[in-house]
CSV table of C-alpha atoms in Angstrom, one decimal:
chain,number,residue,atom,x,y,z
A,1,UNK,CA,-23.8,-131.3,27.2
A,2,UNK,CA,-23.4,-128.2,29.5
A,3,UNK,CA,-22.0,-128.7,33.2
A,4,UNK,CA,-23.6,-127.4,36.2
A,5,UNK,CA,-21.6,-128.3,39.2
A,6,UNK,CA,-23.7,-127.8,42.5
A,7,UNK,CA,-20.7,-128.6,44.5
A,8,UNK,CA,-18.2,-126.6,47.0
A,9,UNK,CA,-15.2,-128.6,45.6
A,10,UNK,CA,-15.2,-129.4,41.9
A,11,UNK,CA,-12.0,-128.9,40.3
A,12,UNK,CA,-12.9,-126.1,37.7
A,13,UNK,CA,-15.8,-124.1,39.1
A,14,UNK,CA,-16.5,-125.7,42.6
A,15,UNK,CA,-18.3,-123.3,45.0
A,16,UNK,CA,-19.1,-120.8,42.2
A,17,UNK,CA,-22.9,-121.8,42.0
A,18,UNK,CA,-23.5,-121.9,45.7
A,19,UNK,CA,-27.5,-121.4,45.5
A,20,UNK,CA,-30.2,-123.1,43.5
A,21,UNK,CA,-30.8,-120.0,42.1
A,22,UNK,CA,-27.4,-119.3,40.6
A,23,UNK,CA,-27.4,-123.0,39.3
A,24,UNK,CA,-30.6,-122.5,37.5
A,25,UNK,CA,-29.1,-119.2,35.9
A,26,UNK,CA,-25.9,-120.8,34.8
A,27,UNK,CA,-27.9,-123.6,33.1
A,28,UNK,CA,-30.3,-121.4,31.5
A,29,UNK,CA,-27.3,-119.7,30.1
A,30,UNK,CA,-25.6,-122.6,28.8
A,31,UNK,CA,-28.7,-123.4,27.3
A,32,UNK,CA,-28.9,-120.1,25.6
A,33,UNK,CA,-25.5,-120.6,24.2
A,34,UNK,CA,-26.6,-123.9,22.6
A,35,UNK,CA,-26.6,-126.7,25.2
A,36,UNK,CA,-28.7,-129.6,24.1
A,37,UNK,CA,-28.3,-131.5,27.7
A,38,UNK,CA,-27.5,-129.8,31.0
A,39,UNK,CA,-25.6,-132.0,33.4
A,40,UNK,CA,-26.5,-131.4,36.8
A,41,UNK,CA,-23.9,-132.7,39.7
A,42,UNK,CA,-24.0,-132.6,43.5
A,43,UNK,CA,-20.9,-134.6,44.4
A,44,UNK,CA,-17.2,-133.8,43.0
A,45,UNK,CA,-15.5,-136.5,41.4
A,46,UNK,CA,-12.3,-134.8,40.9
A,47,UNK,CA,-8.9,-136.6,41.6
A,48,UNK,CA,-8.7,-136.7,45.6
A,49,UNK,CA,-12.5,-136.0,46.0
A,50,UNK,CA,-14.0,-137.1,49.2
A,51,UNK,CA,-17.6,-138.6,49.0
A,52,UNK,CA,-20.7,-136.9,50.0
A,53,UNK,CA,-23.8,-138.6,51.6
A,54,UNK,CA,-26.9,-139.2,49.5
A,55,UNK,CA,-28.7,-136.7,51.8
A,56,UNK,CA,-26.2,-133.9,51.1
A,57,UNK,CA,-26.2,-134.4,47.5
A,58,UNK,CA,-30.3,-134.6,47.2
A,59,UNK,CA,-30.0,-131.4,49.1
A,60,UNK,CA,-27.7,-129.7,46.1
A,61,UNK,CA,-29.5,-131.0,43.1
A,62,UNK,CA,-33.3,-131.4,43.7
A,63,UNK,CA,-33.9,-127.8,44.1
A,64,UNK,CA,-31.9,-127.2,41.0
A,65,UNK,CA,-33.7,-129.6,39.0
A,66,UNK,CA,-37.4,-128.9,40.2
A,67,UNK,CA,-37.0,-125.3,39.2
A,68,UNK,CA,-35.1,-125.9,36.0
A,69,UNK,CA,-37.5,-128.5,34.5
A,70,UNK,CA,-40.6,-126.3,33.7
A,71,UNK,CA,-38.3,-123.6,32.5
A,72,UNK,CA,-36.3,-125.4,29.6
A,73,UNK,CA,-37.0,-128.1,27.0
A,74,UNK,CA,-33.3,-128.8,27.2
A,75,UNK,CA,-32.7,-132.5,28.3
A,76,UNK,CA,-31.6,-132.9,32.0
A,77,UNK,CA,-28.9,-135.1,33.3
A,78,UNK,CA,-28.2,-136.1,37.0
A,79,UNK,CA,-24.7,-136.9,37.4
A,80,UNK,CA,-24.4,-139.4,40.3
A,81,UNK,CA,-23.4,-142.9,41.1
A,82,UNK,CA,-26.0,-143.3,44.0
A,83,UNK,CA,-29.2,-145.0,42.7
A,84,UNK,CA,-31.3,-143.4,45.4
A,85,UNK,CA,-30.3,-139.9,44.3
A,86,UNK,CA,-30.8,-141.0,40.4
A,87,UNK,CA,-34.4,-141.9,41.4
A,88,UNK,CA,-35.1,-138.8,43.2
A,89,UNK,CA,-33.5,-136.8,40.1
A,90,UNK,CA,-35.4,-138.8,37.4
A,91,UNK,CA,-38.7,-138.4,39.5
A,92,UNK,CA,-38.2,-134.6,39.5
A,93,UNK,CA,-37.6,-134.3,35.8
A,94,UNK,CA,-34.2,-135.6,34.9
A,95,UNK,CA,-33.9,-137.5,31.5
A,96,UNK,CA,-30.5,-138.9,31.7
A,97,UNK,CA,-28.5,-141.0,34.6
A,98,UNK,CA,-24.8,-140.1,34.0
A,99,UNK,CA,-22.8,-142.4,36.3
A,100,UNK,CA,-18.9,-142.4,36.4
A,101,UNK,CA,-19.0,-145.9,38.0
A,102,UNK,CA,-21.0,-147.3,35.0
A,103,UNK,CA,-23.9,-148.7,37.3
A,104,UNK,CA,-21.8,-150.5,39.4
A,105,UNK,CA,-23.6,-149.9,42.9
A,106,UNK,CA,-25.8,-152.6,44.1
A,107,UNK,CA,-29.0,-152.4,42.7
A,108,UNK,CA,-28.1,-149.7,40.5
A,109,UNK,CA,-28.5,-151.2,36.9
A,110,UNK,CA,-32.1,-152.7,38.1
A,111,UNK,CA,-33.1,-149.0,39.2
A,112,UNK,CA,-31.9,-147.7,35.8
A,113,UNK,CA,-34.2,-150.4,34.1
A,114,UNK,CA,-37.2,-149.6,36.7
A,115,UNK,CA,-36.9,-145.9,35.9
A,116,UNK,CA,-36.7,-146.3,31.9
A,117,UNK,CA,-34.3,-143.4,31.6
A,118,UNK,CA,-31.3,-143.0,29.6
A,119,UNK,CA,-27.9,-144.0,31.3
A,120,UNK,CA,-24.2,-143.0,30.6
A,121,UNK,CA,-21.7,-145.7,31.6
A,122,UNK,CA,-18.3,-144.2,32.1
A,123,UNK,CA,-15.0,-145.9,32.7
A,124,UNK,CA,-13.0,-145.1,35.8
A,125,UNK,CA,-10.0,-147.2,37.2
A,126,UNK,CA,-10.1,-147.2,41.0
A,127,UNK,CA,-12.3,-144.3,42.6
A,128,UNK,CA,-12.0,-140.6,42.9
A,129,UNK,CA,-9.9,-140.5,45.9
A,130,UNK,CA,-7.0,-142.5,44.8
A,131,UNK,CA,-7.6,-142.9,40.9
A,132,UNK,CA,-4.6,-140.9,40.0
A,133,UNK,CA,-2.1,-142.5,42.4
A,134,UNK,CA,-0.7,-144.9,40.0
A,135,UNK,CA,-3.1,-145.8,37.1
A,136,UNK,CA,-1.9,-148.9,34.9
A,137,UNK,CA,-3.0,-150.8,31.8
A,138,UNK,CA,-1.3,-152.8,29.3
A,139,UNK,CA,-3.6,-151.6,26.7
A,140,UNK,CA,-5.6,-148.9,27.8
A,141,UNK,CA,-7.7,-148.7,24.4
A,142,UNK,CA,-8.6,-152.5,24.6
A,143,UNK,CA,-9.1,-152.6,28.2
A,144,UNK,CA,-11.6,-149.6,28.3
A,145,UNK,CA,-13.2,-151.0,25.4
A,146,UNK,CA,-13.7,-154.2,27.0
A,147,UNK,CA,-15.1,-152.5,30.3
A,148,UNK,CA,-17.4,-150.6,28.6
A,149,UNK,CA,-18.8,-153.4,26.3
A,150,UNK,CA,-19.0,-155.7,29.6
A,151,UNK,CA,-21.0,-153.1,31.4
A,152,UNK,CA,-23.4,-152.3,28.6
A,153,UNK,CA,-24.1,-156.1,28.5
A,154,UNK,CA,-24.6,-156.4,32.3
A,155,UNK,CA,-27.0,-153.1,32.2
A,156,UNK,CA,-28.9,-154.7,29.4
A,157,UNK,CA,-29.2,-157.9,31.3
A,158,UNK,CA,-30.7,-156.0,34.2
A,159,UNK,CA,-33.5,-154.8,31.5
A,160,UNK,CA,-32.1,-151.5,30.3
A,161,UNK,CA,-32.7,-151.1,26.5
A,162,UNK,CA,-30.0,-151.1,24.3
A,163,UNK,CA,-31.2,-147.6,22.8
A,164,UNK,CA,-31.1,-146.0,26.0
A,165,UNK,CA,-27.3,-146.6,26.8
A,166,UNK,CA,-24.4,-144.2,26.2
A,167,UNK,CA,-20.7,-144.8,27.0
A,168,UNK,CA,-17.9,-142.5,28.1
A,169,UNK,CA,-14.0,-143.4,28.0
A,170,UNK,CA,-13.6,-141.4,31.0
A,171,UNK,CA,-10.6,-138.9,30.2
A,172,UNK,CA,-8.8,-138.2,33.3
A,173,UNK,CA,-10.6,-141.1,35.5
A,174,UNK,CA,-7.6,-143.2,36.5
A,175,UNK,CA,-5.3,-142.3,33.6
A,176,UNK,CA,-1.9,-140.7,32.9
A,177,UNK,CA,-1.5,-138.3,30.1
A,178,UNK,CA,-0.4,-141.1,27.8
A,179,UNK,CA,-3.5,-143.1,28.4
A,180,UNK,CA,-5.7,-140.2,27.9
A,181,UNK,CA,-3.9,-139.4,24.7
A,182,UNK,CA,-4.4,-142.9,23.6
A,183,UNK,CA,-8.1,-142.7,24.2
A,184,UNK,CA,-8.6,-139.6,22.3
A,185,UNK,CA,-6.5,-140.9,19.3
A,186,UNK,CA,-8.5,-144.1,19.4
A,187,UNK,CA,-11.9,-142.7,19.8
A,188,UNK,CA,-13.1,-144.3,16.3
A,189,UNK,CA,-12.8,-147.8,18.0
A,190,UNK,CA,-14.8,-147.0,20.9
A,191,UNK,CA,-17.5,-145.3,18.8
A,192,UNK,CA,-17.3,-148.8,16.7
A,193,UNK,CA,-18.8,-150.3,19.8
A,194,UNK,CA,-22.3,-149.4,18.6
A,195,UNK,CA,-23.3,-147.2,21.5
A,196,UNK,CA,-23.5,-143.2,21.6
A,197,UNK,CA,-20.2,-141.7,23.0
A,198,UNK,CA,-20.0,-138.9,25.4
A,199,UNK,CA,-16.6,-137.3,25.7
A,200,UNK,CA,-15.7,-135.1,28.7
A,201,UNK,CA,-12.3,-133.7,28.3
A,202,UNK,CA,-13.3,-130.1,29.1
A,203,UNK,CA,-10.6,-128.1,31.4
A,204,UNK,CA,-8.9,-131.3,32.4
A,205,UNK,CA,-5.5,-131.4,33.8
A,206,UNK,CA,-4.0,-133.5,30.9
A,207,UNK,CA,-4.4,-130.4,29.0
A,208,UNK,CA,-1.8,-128.4,31.2
A,209,UNK,CA,0.6,-131.0,30.7
A,210,UNK,CA,0.8,-130.6,27.0
A,211,UNK,CA,0.4,-126.8,25.9
A,212,UNK,CA,1.8,-123.6,27.5
A,213,UNK,CA,-0.3,-122.1,30.5
A,214,UNK,CA,-3.1,-123.9,31.7
A,215,UNK,CA,-2.4,-123.9,35.4
A,216,UNK,CA,-5.7,-122.4,36.0
A,217,UNK,CA,-8.7,-124.9,34.7
A,218,UNK,CA,-10.3,-121.8,33.3
A,219,UNK,CA,-6.9,-121.1,31.0
A,220,UNK,CA,-7.8,-124.7,29.1
A,221,UNK,CA,-10.1,-123.6,26.5
A,222,UNK,CA,-7.9,-124.0,23.7
A,223,UNK,CA,-7.1,-127.8,24.6
A,224,UNK,CA,-10.7,-128.3,25.5
A,225,UNK,CA,-11.7,-127.3,21.9
A,226,UNK,CA,-9.1,-129.4,20.4
A,227,UNK,CA,-10.3,-132.6,22.4
A,228,UNK,CA,-14.0,-131.8,21.2
A,229,UNK,CA,-13.0,-131.5,17.5
A,230,UNK,CA,-11.2,-134.7,17.7
A,231,UNK,CA,-14.2,-136.4,19.3
A,232,UNK,CA,-16.5,-135.0,16.5
A,233,UNK,CA,-14.2,-136.1,14.0
A,234,UNK,CA,-14.3,-139.7,15.3
A,235,UNK,CA,-18.1,-139.7,15.5
A,236,UNK,CA,-18.9,-139.4,19.2
A,237,UNK,CA,-22.6,-138.4,19.9
A,238,UNK,CA,-22.0,-135.5,22.4
A,239,UNK,CA,-19.3,-133.6,24.5
A,240,UNK,CA,-19.4,-132.5,28.2
A,241,UNK,CA,-18.0,-129.2,28.3
A,242,UNK,CA,-17.9,-125.9,30.7
A,243,UNK,CA,-17.5,-123.6,27.7
A,244,UNK,CA,-20.5,-124.1,25.7
A,245,UNK,CA,-20.4,-121.2,23.4
A,246,UNK,CA,-16.8,-121.6,22.2
A,247,UNK,CA,-17.5,-125.2,21.9
A,248,UNK,CA,-20.6,-124.8,19.5
A,249,UNK,CA,-18.8,-122.2,17.4
A,250,UNK,CA,-15.7,-124.4,16.8
A,251,UNK,CA,-18.0,-127.4,16.0
A,252,UNK,CA,-20.1,-125.4,13.8
A,253,UNK,CA,-16.9,-124.2,11.7
A,254,UNK,CA,-15.5,-127.8,11.7
A,255,UNK,CA,-19.0,-129.1,10.1
A,256,UNK,CA,-18.8,-126.3,7.7
A,257,UNK,CA,-15.3,-127.1,6.7
A,258,UNK,CA,-16.0,-130.9,6.3
A,259,UNK,CA,-19.3,-130.1,4.4
A,260,UNK,CA,-17.1,-128.4,1.5
A,261,UNK,CA,-17.3,-124.7,2.9
A,262,UNK,CA,-21.1,-124.6,3.0
A,263,UNK,CA,-22.1,-123.3,6.5
A,264,UNK,CA,-25.1,-125.2,7.8
A,265,UNK,CA,-28.5,-123.4,7.2
A,266,UNK,CA,-26.9,-121.1,4.3
């Protein structure tokens, strides 16, 4: 899953895609590098981010979705927590509703059921403005698993088919460094819940706290690849990344090693 942020304030690339044309060109470049899914977002969810109105979010994402849909066979995802934005995006050609609040907004689960789209349910403690203030868990892995299972059950009760549900442990969303590492080390337990798992660790701040450098998000490629490879070994379904070409290459090399040294297609 390639990241396409149509926002002025995202932590890694906010403001870089300042027009629909630039966003579409970037999305197509990510597809050419190997992205299977393109995740379009119009509201930053970085720590401390302020919310935006549905009108502003739609103004940012709809022109991109409408222009992109006829240009690519890749699956399109709308990254939003607002049911009205999700509905307009799905009608404009998006296939997946990626929600950092796990469809907790009033009517969100019912809206997803009526749209018939796939959904990504992510774990987040708190909300973006305050989530990193003082996150606390007794057992982060157990609590995240319990939350995701509960949300999946609630969404299915609202009418969403089980085979349309993905889950995401929410790396960096209301978690300390220790919490993030515990989740990455325990990904197999999250996979065992029985839903496709999406992992989003690309360029996140916890990488800076571990290795040398990385003050700038663009300098966190090595750590991002390490997290992606850990996810692949645990059996996750997809990684949400900024650096598609490097991630595709890393995953291909790991797959070749695991297959006994035979590269796929050779």
